[in-house]
């Protein structure tokens, strides 16, 4: 994977907190700090970290479509590329998943709203994900079909109305609780 030059994780530890890991050699619940995460940032087992971590970067690290100042902790959202859940009628099989970490920060950023609108308009599948409770999964909603009429209208107000409505639904949606049993992530 080719990373964008001059972008470093620095003090961002978002992925080491939010992402669940379910590997034979290491298990971590979603939305909790990894036990190997150092207080100052960075990984205490960097050389031997699990494959999930070693091969994973958020889109900010490898896509220059994502703006320089959109490091997830600064943007209030973690953008990931995903091949899962893209409907068959989409011409591109690569979609983006946007996990909202701080909705006030993220959605007060006009450029970020524009980015979402451009992605929807050009036919990239966009999934919004929200849920920050420790040990619980986030809930997700596919944005494109619902957001497209507002994108065509082209006003920030229309786009925000739809996004806020979807965020309300995601907040209410029951989340799945995970626990660790016999070295594996399981649900009830
Ligand atoms: S979320 Fe992105 S920028 Fe932040 S630590 Fe993970 S890979 Fe680095
Ligand atoms: S093992 Fe290291 S890189 Fe992986 S989540 Fe934990 S702290 Fe982050």
PDB file of C-alpha atoms and ligand atoms in Angstrom:
ATOM      1  CA  UNK A   1       0.000   0.000   0.000  1.00  0.00           C
ATOM      2  CA  UNK A   2       1.361   3.422  -0.985  1.00  0.00           C
ATOM      3  CA  UNK A   3       0.970   5.916   1.829  1.00  0.00           C
ATOM      4  CA  UNK A   4       0.575   9.660   1.350  1.00  0.00           C
ATOM      5  CA  UNK A   5       3.965  11.277   2.051  1.00  0.00           C
ATOM      6  CA  UNK A   6       4.329  13.410   5.174  1.00  0.00           C
ATOM      7  CA  UNK A   7       1.286  11.983   6.915  1.00  0.00           C
ATOM      8  CA  UNK A   8       1.996  10.281  10.229  1.00  0.00           C
ATOM      9  CA  UNK A   9      -0.387   8.901  12.842  1.00  0.00           C
ATOM     10  CA  UNK A  10       1.336  11.094  15.443  1.00  0.00           C
ATOM     11  CA  UNK A  11      -0.876  11.408  18.509  1.00  0.00           C
ATOM     12  CA  UNK A  12      -3.909   9.836  16.800  1.00  0.00           C
ATOM     13  CA  UNK A  13      -4.857   6.502  18.423  1.00  0.00           C
ATOM     14  CA  UNK A  14      -8.351   6.231  16.978  1.00  0.00           C
ATOM     15  CA  UNK A  15      -7.978   2.861  15.235  1.00  0.00           C
ATOM     16  CA  UNK A  16      -6.330   1.275  18.314  1.00  0.00           C
ATOM     17  CA  UNK A  17      -9.451   2.237  20.263  1.00  0.00           C
ATOM     18  CA  UNK A  18     -12.379   1.739  17.917  1.00  0.00           C
ATOM     19  CA  UNK A  19     -11.564  -1.274  15.782  1.00  0.00           C
ATOM     20  CA  UNK A  20     -12.360  -4.783  17.069  1.00  0.00           C
ATOM     21  CA  UNK A  21      -9.719  -7.457  16.556  1.00  0.00           C
ATOM     22  CA  UNK A  22     -10.571 -11.137  16.391  1.00  0.00           C
ATOM     23  CA  UNK A  23      -7.399 -13.022  15.525  1.00  0.00           C
ATOM     24  CA  UNK A  24      -6.171 -16.367  16.850  1.00  0.00           C
ATOM     25  CA  UNK A  25      -3.268 -14.569  18.582  1.00  0.00           C
ATOM     26  CA  UNK A  26      -5.091 -11.442  19.760  1.00  0.00           C
ATOM     27  CA  UNK A  27      -8.596 -10.316  20.592  1.00  0.00           C
ATOM     28  CA  UNK A  28      -9.822  -6.812  21.313  1.00  0.00           C
ATOM     29  CA  UNK A  29     -13.296  -5.440  21.911  1.00  0.00           C
ATOM     30  CA  UNK A  30     -14.615  -2.526  19.816  1.00  0.00           C
ATOM     31  CA  UNK A  31     -14.499   0.993  21.275  1.00  0.00           C
ATOM     32  CA  UNK A  32     -11.990   0.256  24.031  1.00  0.00           C
ATOM     33  CA  UNK A  33      -8.304   1.116  24.199  1.00  0.00           C
ATOM     34  CA  UNK A  34      -6.101  -1.767  23.147  1.00  0.00           C
ATOM     35  CA  UNK A  35      -4.061  -3.149  26.062  1.00  0.00           C
ATOM     36  CA  UNK A  36      -0.912  -2.565  23.971  1.00  0.00           C
ATOM     37  CA  UNK A  37      -1.645   1.089  23.283  1.00  0.00           C
ATOM     38  CA  UNK A  38       0.945   3.305  24.964  1.00  0.00           C
ATOM     39  CA  UNK A  39      -0.208   6.364  26.909  1.00  0.00           C
ATOM     40  CA  UNK A  40       1.885   8.632  24.694  1.00  0.00           C
ATOM     41  CA  UNK A  41       0.480   6.922  21.551  1.00  0.00           C
ATOM     42  CA  UNK A  42       2.060   4.073  19.590  1.00  0.00           C
ATOM     43  CA  UNK A  43       2.069   0.333  20.079  1.00  0.00           C
ATOM     44  CA  UNK A  44       4.079  -1.505  22.750  1.00  0.00           C
ATOM     45  CA  UNK A  45       4.289  -4.630  20.535  1.00  0.00           C
ATOM     46  CA  UNK A  46       4.784  -2.794  17.234  1.00  0.00           C
ATOM     47  CA  UNK A  47       7.212  -5.354  15.723  1.00  0.00           C
ATOM     48  CA  UNK A  48       4.922  -8.283  16.533  1.00  0.00           C
ATOM     49  CA  UNK A  49       1.519  -6.603  16.339  1.00  0.00           C
ATOM     50  CA  UNK A  50      -1.324  -8.738  14.955  1.00  0.00           C
ATOM     51  CA  UNK A  51      -1.859  -8.955  11.188  1.00  0.00           C
ATOM     52  CA  UNK A  52      -5.070  -6.920  11.492  1.00  0.00           C
ATOM     53  CA  UNK A  53      -3.069  -3.938  12.742  1.00  0.00           C
ATOM     54  CA  UNK A  54       0.036  -4.430  10.621  1.00  0.00           C
ATOM     55  CA  UNK A  55      -1.919  -4.305   7.375  1.00  0.00           C
ATOM     56  CA  UNK A  56      -4.440  -1.638   8.257  1.00  0.00           C
ATOM     57  CA  UNK A  57      -4.452   2.121   7.726  1.00  0.00           C
ATOM     58  CA  UNK A  58      -7.352   4.522   7.679  1.00  0.00           C
ATOM     59  CA  UNK A  59      -8.023   6.243   4.357  1.00  0.00           C
ATOM     60  CA  UNK A  60      -6.363   9.441   5.602  1.00  0.00           C
ATOM     61  CA  UNK A  61      -3.018   7.630   5.534  1.00  0.00           C
ATOM     62  CA  UNK A  62      -3.227   6.358   1.953  1.00  0.00           C
ATOM     63  CA  UNK A  63      -5.653   8.523   0.004  1.00  0.00           C
ATOM     64  CA  UNK A  64      -4.810  12.070  -1.012  1.00  0.00           C
ATOM     65  CA  UNK A  65      -8.501  12.603  -1.785  1.00  0.00           C
ATOM     66  CA  UNK A  66      -8.806  12.939   2.003  1.00  0.00           C
ATOM     67  CA  UNK A  67      -7.611  16.364   3.072  1.00  0.00           C
ATOM     68  CA  UNK A  68      -4.368  16.870   4.997  1.00  0.00           C
ATOM     69  CA  UNK A  69      -6.106  18.170   8.121  1.00  0.00           C
ATOM     70  CA  UNK A  70      -8.655  15.323   8.252  1.00  0.00           C
ATOM     71  CA  UNK A  71      -6.676  13.000  10.492  1.00  0.00           C
ATOM     72  CA  UNK A  72      -9.516  11.089  12.212  1.00  0.00           C
ATOM     73  CA  UNK A  73      -8.994  12.583  15.681  1.00  0.00           C
ATOM     74  CA  UNK A  74      -9.055  16.079  14.177  1.00  0.00           C
ATOM     75  CA  UNK A  75     -11.928  15.507  11.754  1.00  0.00           C
ATOM     76  CA  UNK A  76     -14.142  13.672  14.241  1.00  0.00           C
ATOM     77  CA  UNK A  77     -14.608  10.820  11.764  1.00  0.00           C
ATOM     78  CA  UNK A  78     -12.684   7.741  10.669  1.00  0.00           C
ATOM     79  CA  UNK A  79     -12.861   7.012   6.943  1.00  0.00           C
ATOM     80  CA  UNK A  80     -12.225   3.476   5.757  1.00  0.00           C
ATOM     81  CA  UNK A  81     -12.390   1.827   2.346  1.00  0.00           C
ATOM     82  CA  UNK A  82     -14.553  -1.284   2.199  1.00  0.00           C
ATOM     83  CA  UNK A  83     -15.578  -3.845  -0.383  1.00  0.00           C
ATOM     84  CA  UNK A  84     -18.423  -5.092   1.799  1.00  0.00           C
ATOM     85  CA  UNK A  85     -22.039  -4.067   1.480  1.00  0.00           C
ATOM     86  CA  UNK A  86     -21.775  -2.326  -1.889  1.00  0.00           C
ATOM     87  CA  UNK A  87     -25.060  -2.953  -3.767  1.00  0.00           C
ATOM     88  CA  UNK A  88     -24.822  -4.721  -7.139  1.00  0.00           C
ATOM     89  CA  UNK A  89     -26.038  -1.686  -9.104  1.00  0.00           C
ATOM     90  CA  UNK A  90     -22.981   0.382  -8.104  1.00  0.00           C
ATOM     91  CA  UNK A  91     -20.374   0.633 -10.842  1.00  0.00           C
ATOM     92  CA  UNK A  92     -17.527   0.650  -8.341  1.00  0.00           C
ATOM     93  CA  UNK A  93     -17.137  -2.227  -5.924  1.00  0.00           C
ATOM     94  CA  UNK A  94     -15.095  -0.149  -3.494  1.00  0.00           C
ATOM     95  CA  UNK A  95     -17.137   1.896  -1.040  1.00  0.00           C
ATOM     96  CA  UNK A  96     -16.292   4.087   1.896  1.00  0.00           C
ATOM     97  CA  UNK A  97     -17.363   3.629   5.486  1.00  0.00           C
ATOM     98  CA  UNK A  98     -17.392   6.745   7.635  1.00  0.00           C
ATOM     99  CA  UNK A  99     -17.398   6.115  11.361  1.00  0.00           C
ATOM    100  CA  UNK A 100     -18.560   9.227  13.148  1.00  0.00           C
ATOM    101  CA  UNK A 101     -16.588   9.914  16.319  1.00  0.00           C
ATOM    102  CA  UNK A 102     -17.758  13.454  17.056  1.00  0.00           C
ATOM    103  CA  UNK A 103     -20.841  14.404  15.078  1.00  0.00           C
ATOM    104  CA  UNK A 104     -20.754  18.100  15.984  1.00  0.00           C
ATOM    105  CA  UNK A 105     -17.164  18.446  14.844  1.00  0.00           C
ATOM    106  CA  UNK A 106     -17.522  16.345  11.699  1.00  0.00           C
ATOM    107  CA  UNK A 107     -20.772  17.803  10.403  1.00  0.00           C
ATOM    108  CA  UNK A 108     -19.833  21.404  11.099  1.00  0.00           C
ATOM    109  CA  UNK A 109     -17.021  20.937   8.577  1.00  0.00           C
ATOM    110  CA  UNK A 110     -18.429  22.172   5.249  1.00  0.00           C
ATOM    111  CA  UNK A 111     -15.652  20.550   3.224  1.00  0.00           C
ATOM    112  CA  UNK A 112     -16.423  17.196   4.821  1.00  0.00           C
ATOM    113  CA  UNK A 113     -20.113  17.541   3.959  1.00  0.00           C
ATOM    114  CA  UNK A 114     -19.112  18.436   0.399  1.00  0.00           C
ATOM    115  CA  UNK A 115     -16.861  15.370   0.278  1.00  0.00           C
ATOM    116  CA  UNK A 116     -19.777  13.113   1.278  1.00  0.00           C
ATOM    117  CA  UNK A 117     -22.019  14.787  -1.320  1.00  0.00           C
ATOM    118  CA  UNK A 118     -19.397  14.380  -4.077  1.00  0.00           C
ATOM    119  CA  UNK A 119     -18.904  10.688  -3.226  1.00  0.00           C
ATOM    120  CA  UNK A 120     -22.652  10.053  -3.325  1.00  0.00           C
ATOM    121  CA  UNK A 121     -23.071  12.030  -6.551  1.00  0.00           C
ATOM    122  CA  UNK A 122     -20.322  10.173  -8.366  1.00  0.00           C
ATOM    123  CA  UNK A 123     -21.743   6.783  -7.394  1.00  0.00           C
ATOM    124  CA  UNK A 124     -19.356   5.677  -4.670  1.00  0.00           C
ATOM    125  CA  UNK A 125     -21.163   3.651  -2.013  1.00  0.00           C
ATOM    126  CA  UNK A 126     -21.059   5.550   1.284  1.00  0.00           C
ATOM    127  CA  UNK A 127     -21.930   3.958   4.620  1.00  0.00           C
ATOM    128  CA  UNK A 128     -22.334   6.000   7.782  1.00  0.00           C
ATOM    129  CA  UNK A 129     -21.488   4.240  11.017  1.00  0.00           C
ATOM    130  CA  UNK A 130     -22.070   5.377  14.577  1.00  0.00           C
ATOM    131  CA  UNK A 131     -21.824   3.815  18.040  1.00  0.00           C
ATOM    132  CA  UNK A 132     -19.134   4.560  20.590  1.00  0.00           C
ATOM    133  CA  UNK A 133     -20.151   2.474  23.620  1.00  0.00           C
ATOM    134  CA  UNK A 134     -17.289   0.327  24.940  1.00  0.00           C
ATOM    135  CA  UNK A 135     -17.625  -3.283  23.805  1.00  0.00           C
ATOM    136  CA  UNK A 136     -20.546  -2.577  21.480  1.00  0.00           C
ATOM    137  CA  UNK A 137     -20.576  -2.588  17.691  1.00  0.00           C
ATOM    138  CA  UNK A 138     -21.507   0.551  15.785  1.00  0.00           C
ATOM    139  CA  UNK A 139     -24.738   0.677  13.779  1.00  0.00           C
ATOM    140  CA  UNK A 140     -24.441   1.407  10.072  1.00  0.00           C
ATOM    141  CA  UNK A 141     -26.658   2.916   7.400  1.00  0.00           C
ATOM    142  CA  UNK A 142     -26.166   3.040   3.656  1.00  0.00           C
ATOM    143  CA  UNK A 143     -26.386   6.717   2.650  1.00  0.00           C
ATOM    144  CA  UNK A 144     -26.611   6.929  -1.122  1.00  0.00           C
ATOM    145  CA  UNK A 145     -30.276   6.305  -1.931  1.00  0.00           C
ATOM    146  CA  UNK A 146     -31.585   8.491   0.895  1.00  0.00           C
ATOM    147  CA  UNK A 147     -29.080  11.285   0.428  1.00  0.00           C
ATOM    148  CA  UNK A 148     -29.115  11.546  -3.371  1.00  0.00           C
ATOM    149  CA  UNK A 149     -32.240  13.792  -3.636  1.00  0.00           C
ATOM    150  CA  UNK A 150     -30.646  16.266  -1.203  1.00  0.00           C
ATOM    151  CA  UNK A 151     -27.336  16.105  -3.097  1.00  0.00           C
ATOM    152  CA  UNK A 152     -29.189  16.875  -6.339  1.00  0.00           C
ATOM    153  CA  UNK A 153     -30.875  19.799  -4.594  1.00  0.00           C
ATOM    154  CA  UNK A 154     -27.380  20.976  -3.744  1.00  0.00           C
ATOM    155  CA  UNK A 155     -28.021  22.808  -0.477  1.00  0.00           C
ATOM    156  CA  UNK A 156     -26.162  22.237   2.756  1.00  0.00           C
ATOM    157  CA  UNK A 157     -29.453  22.472   4.670  1.00  0.00           C
ATOM    158  CA  UNK A 158     -31.038  19.634   2.683  1.00  0.00           C
ATOM    159  CA  UNK A 159     -27.946  17.432   3.029  1.00  0.00           C
ATOM    160  CA  UNK A 160     -27.662  18.062   6.767  1.00  0.00           C
ATOM    161  CA  UNK A 161     -31.348  17.326   7.322  1.00  0.00           C
ATOM    162  CA  UNK A 162     -30.974  13.870   5.817  1.00  0.00           C
ATOM    163  CA  UNK A 163     -27.686  13.144   7.590  1.00  0.00           C
ATOM    164  CA  UNK A 164     -29.035  14.297  10.961  1.00  0.00           C
ATOM    165  CA  UNK A 165     -32.116  12.105  10.462  1.00  0.00           C
ATOM    166  CA  UNK A 166     -29.928   9.083   9.719  1.00  0.00           C
ATOM    167  CA  UNK A 167     -27.694   9.864  12.724  1.00  0.00           C
ATOM    168  CA  UNK A 168     -30.807   9.961  14.967  1.00  0.00           C
ATOM    169  CA  UNK A 169     -31.783   6.522  13.706  1.00  0.00           C
ATOM    170  CA  UNK A 170     -28.267   5.170  14.211  1.00  0.00           C
ATOM    171  CA  UNK A 171     -28.180   6.477  17.784  1.00  0.00           C
ATOM    172  CA  UNK A 172     -31.443   4.669  18.589  1.00  0.00           C
ATOM    173  CA  UNK A 173     -30.594   1.482  16.744  1.00  0.00           C
ATOM    174  CA  UNK A 174     -29.842  -1.403  19.179  1.00  0.00           C
ATOM    175  CA  UNK A 175     -26.121  -2.226  19.150  1.00  0.00           C
ATOM    176  CA  UNK A 176     -24.558  -5.653  19.448  1.00  0.00           C
ATOM    177  CA  UNK A 177     -22.585  -6.272  22.651  1.00  0.00           C
ATOM    178  CA  UNK A 178     -19.367  -8.236  22.332  1.00  0.00           C
ATOM    179  CA  UNK A 179     -17.455 -10.123  24.991  1.00  0.00           C
ATOM    180  CA  UNK A 180     -14.318 -12.230  24.982  1.00  0.00           C
ATOM    181  CA  UNK A 181     -14.817 -15.932  25.575  1.00  0.00           C
ATOM    182  CA  UNK A 182     -12.097 -18.577  25.185  1.00  0.00           C
ATOM    183  CA  UNK A 183      -9.910 -16.079  23.356  1.00  0.00           C
ATOM    184  CA  UNK A 184     -12.582 -15.157  20.820  1.00  0.00           C
ATOM    185  CA  UNK A 185     -14.969 -12.242  20.309  1.00  0.00           C
ATOM    186  CA  UNK A 186     -18.512 -13.501  20.800  1.00  0.00           C
ATOM    187  CA  UNK A 187     -21.970 -11.967  21.052  1.00  0.00           C
ATOM    188  CA  UNK A 188     -24.863 -13.014  23.292  1.00  0.00           C
TER     189      UNK A 188
HETATM  190  S1  LIG B   1      -6.897   6.171  12.629  1.00  0.00           S
HETATM  191 FE1  LIG B   1      -5.488   6.527  10.912  1.00  0.00          FE
HETATM  192  S2  LIG B   1      -4.213   8.243  11.538  1.00  0.00           S
HETATM  193 FE2  LIG B   1      -5.238   7.465  13.374  1.00  0.00          FE
HETATM  194  S3  LIG B   1      -3.777   6.010  14.251  1.00  0.00           S
HETATM  195 FE3  LIG B   1      -5.136   4.836  12.929  1.00  0.00          FE
HETATM  196  S4  LIG B   1      -4.121   4.764  10.915  1.00  0.00           S
HETATM  197 FE4  LIG B   1      -3.145   6.390  12.114  1.00  0.00          FE
HETATM  198  S1  LIG B   2      -1.788  -4.205  18.944  1.00  0.00           S
HETATM  199 FE1  LIG B   2      -0.781  -2.223  18.720  1.00  0.00          FE
HETATM  200  S2  LIG B   2      -1.357  -1.499  16.680  1.00  0.00           S
HETATM  201 FE2  LIG B   2      -2.782  -3.142  17.253  1.00  0.00          FE
HETATM  202  S3  LIG B   2      -4.546  -2.143  18.190  1.00  0.00           S
HETATM  203 FE3  LIG B   2      -3.137  -2.677  19.829  1.00  0.00          FE
HETATM  204  S4  LIG B   2      -1.873  -0.863  20.124  1.00  0.00           S
HETATM  205 FE4  LIG B   2      -2.862  -0.665  18.139  1.00  0.00          FE
END
